[in-house]
Amino acid sequence: MNAAILAGVVILITGFFFAAVSGNLVGMIGSSNNPISGLTLATTIVAALTMVIVGAKGAEGVAAVLGVAAVGCVSAAVAGEMLQDLKVGHILGGTPWKMQVGDIIGVVFAGLVLFFPLYLMHTADVARFPGVGGFGGPNYSAPRPA
């Protein structure tokens, strides 16, 4: 339980700072310079070191580190995309609060819509192949390098 609470704190801190870094770089230079991979790696290292310090090992520690890294990655990606939207909207003379409301609606809607197909895919595969099915199993394994 302590590892989960600490992972939540690490998510909040790294997500806040790395979203600011991502948004700043994308706002100044453009979306081609969004440092998502570097920020995700830094988040993974911070989370892993934190879990080692508190003694979270095995599946619990790995799940905490991967959860923190995933949320950090999405945070940086969404921050960069939103800042790019707001920058272009400002250049074109858009109203900031309407763009912000549109961005929030888009993020919430995408999160709600994408949850259900992913949940159905995972649970159907677990039901078909108990013990080895679901995400991370043979049917829905992680991408492998070429």
mmCIF file of C-alpha atoms in Angstrom:
data_model
loop_
_atom_site.group_PDB
_atom_site.id
_atom_site.type_symbol
_atom_site.label_atom_id
_atom_site.label_comp_id
_atom_site.label_asym_id
_atom_site.label_seq_id
_atom_site.Cartn_x
_atom_site.Cartn_y
_atom_site.Cartn_z
ATOM 1 C CA MET A 1 0.000 0.000 0.000
ATOM 2 C CA ASN A 2 2.825 2.416 0.829
ATOM 3 C CA ALA A 3 4.380 1.837 -2.600
ATOM 4 C CA ALA A 4 1.096 2.739 -4.298
ATOM 5 C CA ILE A 5 0.772 5.978 -2.336
ATOM 6 C CA LEU A 6 4.385 6.887 -3.018
ATOM 7 C CA ALA A 7 3.917 6.056 -6.712
ATOM 8 C CA GLY A 8 0.968 8.454 -6.761
ATOM 9 C CA VAL A 9 3.112 11.197 -5.260
ATOM 10 C CA VAL A 10 5.875 10.528 -7.823
ATOM 11 C CA ILE A 11 3.259 10.679 -10.609
ATOM 12 C CA LEU A 12 2.036 14.069 -9.403
ATOM 13 C CA ILE A 13 5.505 15.569 -9.057
ATOM 14 C CA THR A 14 7.078 14.227 -12.251
ATOM 15 C CA GLY A 15 3.871 14.723 -14.235
ATOM 16 C CA PHE A 16 3.689 18.363 -13.172
ATOM 17 C CA PHE A 17 7.287 19.226 -13.962
ATOM 18 C CA PHE A 18 7.655 17.146 -17.108
ATOM 19 C CA ALA A 19 4.369 18.428 -18.546
ATOM 20 C CA ALA A 20 5.744 21.940 -18.072
ATOM 21 C CA VAL A 21 8.988 20.981 -19.844
ATOM 22 C CA SER A 22 7.116 19.360 -22.719
ATOM 23 C CA GLY A 23 4.684 22.241 -23.086
ATOM 24 C CA ASN A 24 7.455 24.836 -22.983
ATOM 25 C CA LEU A 25 9.555 23.137 -25.660
ATOM 26 C CA VAL A 26 6.610 22.507 -27.942
ATOM 27 C CA GLY A 27 5.335 26.034 -27.452
ATOM 28 C CA MET A 28 8.697 27.602 -28.314
ATOM 29 C CA ILE A 29 9.978 25.282 -31.038
ATOM 30 C CA GLY A 30 7.122 23.129 -32.304
ATOM 31 C CA SER A 31 5.646 19.676 -31.889
ATOM 32 C CA SER A 32 8.546 17.999 -33.680
ATOM 33 C CA ASN A 33 10.687 18.698 -30.608
ATOM 34 C CA ASN A 34 8.496 17.116 -27.959
ATOM 35 C CA PRO A 35 10.915 15.165 -25.732
ATOM 36 C CA ILE A 36 8.447 12.439 -24.756
ATOM 37 C CA SER A 37 10.920 9.555 -24.853
ATOM 38 C CA GLY A 38 13.496 11.352 -22.721
ATOM 39 C CA LEU A 39 10.908 12.499 -20.203
ATOM 40 C CA THR A 40 9.431 9.009 -19.992
ATOM 41 C CA LEU A 41 12.880 7.546 -19.396
ATOM 42 C CA ALA A 42 13.603 10.123 -16.693
ATOM 43 C CA THR A 43 10.249 9.369 -15.058
ATOM 44 C CA THR A 44 10.996 5.644 -15.160
ATOM 45 C CA ILE A 45 14.384 6.145 -13.519
ATOM 46 C CA VAL A 46 12.969 8.394 -10.788
ATOM 47 C CA ALA A 47 10.137 5.954 -10.101
ATOM 48 C CA ALA A 48 12.459 2.928 -10.101
ATOM 49 C CA LEU A 49 14.913 4.558 -7.700
ATOM 50 C CA THR A 50 12.041 5.597 -5.448
ATOM 51 C CA MET A 51 10.629 2.069 -5.378
ATOM 52 C CA VAL A 52 14.070 0.612 -4.626
ATOM 53 C CA ILE A 53 14.522 3.074 -1.760
ATOM 54 C CA VAL A 54 11.185 2.108 -0.160
ATOM 55 C CA GLY A 55 11.786 -1.596 -0.789
ATOM 56 C CA ALA A 56 8.981 -2.270 -3.277
ATOM 57 C CA LYS A 57 10.143 -5.376 -5.117
ATOM 58 C CA GLY A 58 8.727 -7.980 -7.445
ATOM 59 C CA ALA A 59 5.471 -7.510 -9.280
ATOM 60 C CA GLU A 60 4.317 -4.697 -6.989
ATOM 61 C CA GLY A 61 7.418 -2.595 -7.639
ATOM 62 C CA VAL A 62 7.412 -3.239 -11.376
ATOM 63 C CA ALA A 63 3.723 -2.356 -11.645
ATOM 64 C CA ALA A 64 4.287 0.869 -9.717
ATOM 65 C CA VAL A 65 7.225 1.908 -11.897
ATOM 66 C CA LEU A 66 5.420 1.113 -15.144
ATOM 67 C CA GLY A 67 2.274 2.890 -13.974
ATOM 68 C CA VAL A 68 4.233 6.012 -13.093
ATOM 69 C CA ALA A 69 6.086 5.900 -16.433
ATOM 70 C CA ALA A 70 2.861 5.453 -18.401
ATOM 71 C CA VAL A 71 1.117 8.369 -16.723
ATOM 72 C CA GLY A 72 4.229 10.539 -17.087
ATOM 73 C CA CYS A 73 4.459 9.707 -20.794
ATOM 74 C CA VAL A 74 0.810 10.544 -21.410
ATOM 75 C CA SER A 75 1.119 13.713 -19.343
ATOM 76 C CA ALA A 76 4.037 14.977 -21.428
ATOM 77 C CA ALA A 77 2.340 14.033 -24.695
ATOM 78 C CA VAL A 78 -0.964 15.704 -23.837
ATOM 79 C CA ALA A 79 0.762 18.822 -22.499
ATOM 80 C CA GLY A 80 2.770 19.220 -25.691
ATOM 81 C CA GLU A 81 -0.262 18.677 -27.897
ATOM 82 C CA MET A 82 -2.401 21.117 -25.929
ATOM 83 C CA LEU A 83 0.249 23.817 -25.941
ATOM 84 C CA GLN A 84 0.657 23.416 -29.691
ATOM 85 C CA ASP A 85 -3.119 23.778 -30.095
ATOM 86 C CA LEU A 86 -3.200 26.869 -27.914
ATOM 87 C CA LYS A 87 -0.228 28.424 -29.723
ATOM 88 C CA VAL A 88 -1.787 27.944 -33.144
ATOM 89 C CA GLY A 89 -5.132 29.166 -31.845
ATOM 90 C CA HIS A 90 -3.478 32.302 -30.493
ATOM 91 C CA ILE A 91 -1.731 32.937 -33.799
ATOM 92 C CA LEU A 92 -5.052 32.558 -35.624
ATOM 93 C CA GLY A 93 -6.872 34.798 -33.133
ATOM 94 C CA GLY A 94 -8.817 32.144 -31.224
ATOM 95 C CA THR A 95 -10.385 32.710 -27.830
ATOM 96 C CA PRO A 96 -8.238 31.013 -25.167
ATOM 97 C CA TRP A 97 -10.985 29.806 -22.868
ATOM 98 C CA LYS A 98 -12.932 28.201 -25.723
ATOM 99 C CA MET A 99 -9.793 26.379 -26.885
ATOM 100 C CA GLN A 100 -9.121 25.178 -23.337
ATOM 101 C CA VAL A 101 -12.676 23.907 -22.942
ATOM 102 C CA GLY A 102 -12.388 22.125 -26.291
ATOM 103 C CA ASP A 103 -9.102 20.518 -25.264
ATOM 104 C CA ILE A 104 -10.526 19.318 -21.952
ATOM 105 C CA ILE A 105 -13.605 17.871 -23.657
ATOM 106 C CA GLY A 106 -11.360 16.114 -26.189
ATOM 107 C CA VAL A 107 -9.135 14.539 -23.522
ATOM 108 C CA VAL A 108 -12.060 13.386 -21.365
ATOM 109 C CA PHE A 109 -13.998 12.034 -24.347
ATOM 110 C CA ALA A 110 -10.962 10.165 -25.717
ATOM 111 C CA GLY A 111 -10.277 8.645 -22.301
ATOM 112 C CA LEU A 112 -13.878 7.489 -21.927
ATOM 113 C CA VAL A 113 -14.155 6.124 -25.455
ATOM 114 C CA LEU A 114 -10.819 4.281 -25.487
ATOM 115 C CA PHE A 115 -11.347 2.633 -22.105
ATOM 116 C CA PHE A 116 -14.134 0.318 -23.210
ATOM 117 C CA PRO A 117 -12.540 -1.353 -26.263
ATOM 118 C CA LEU A 118 -9.300 -1.894 -24.370
ATOM 119 C CA TYR A 119 -11.175 -3.335 -21.390
ATOM 120 C CA LEU A 120 -13.168 -5.671 -23.632
ATOM 121 C CA MET A 121 -10.044 -6.843 -25.463
ATOM 122 C CA HIS A 122 -8.258 -7.590 -22.205
ATOM 123 C CA THR A 123 -11.120 -9.371 -20.431
ATOM 124 C CA ALA A 124 -12.057 -11.429 -23.504
ATOM 125 C CA ASP A 125 -8.479 -12.633 -23.887
ATOM 126 C CA VAL A 126 -8.224 -13.439 -20.170
ATOM 127 C CA ALA A 127 -11.476 -15.416 -20.387
ATOM 128 C CA ARG A 128 -10.215 -17.316 -23.434
ATOM 129 C CA PHE A 129 -6.724 -18.006 -22.070
ATOM 130 C CA PRO A 130 -6.897 -17.975 -18.233
ATOM 131 C CA GLY A 131 -3.593 -17.307 -16.538
ATOM 132 C CA VAL A 132 -1.720 -16.180 -19.658
ATOM 133 C CA GLY A 133 -4.235 -14.002 -21.524
ATOM 134 C CA GLY A 134 -4.735 -10.268 -21.543
ATOM 135 C CA PHE A 135 -2.309 -7.456 -22.117
ATOM 136 C CA GLY A 136 1.240 -8.754 -21.881
ATOM 137 C CA GLY A 137 0.193 -12.253 -22.898
ATOM 138 C CA PRO A 138 0.953 -13.975 -26.196
ATOM 139 C CA ASN A 139 -1.953 -12.380 -28.108
ATOM 140 C CA TYR A 140 -1.423 -8.822 -26.840
ATOM 141 C CA SER A 141 2.280 -8.750 -26.105
ATOM 142 C CA ALA A 142 4.384 -5.612 -26.060
ATOM 143 C CA PRO A 143 5.857 -4.488 -29.372
ATOM 144 C CA ARG A 144 9.265 -5.977 -30.105
ATOM 145 C CA PRO A 145 12.120 -4.157 -31.800
ATOM 146 C CA ALA A 146 12.763 -5.122 -35.404
#
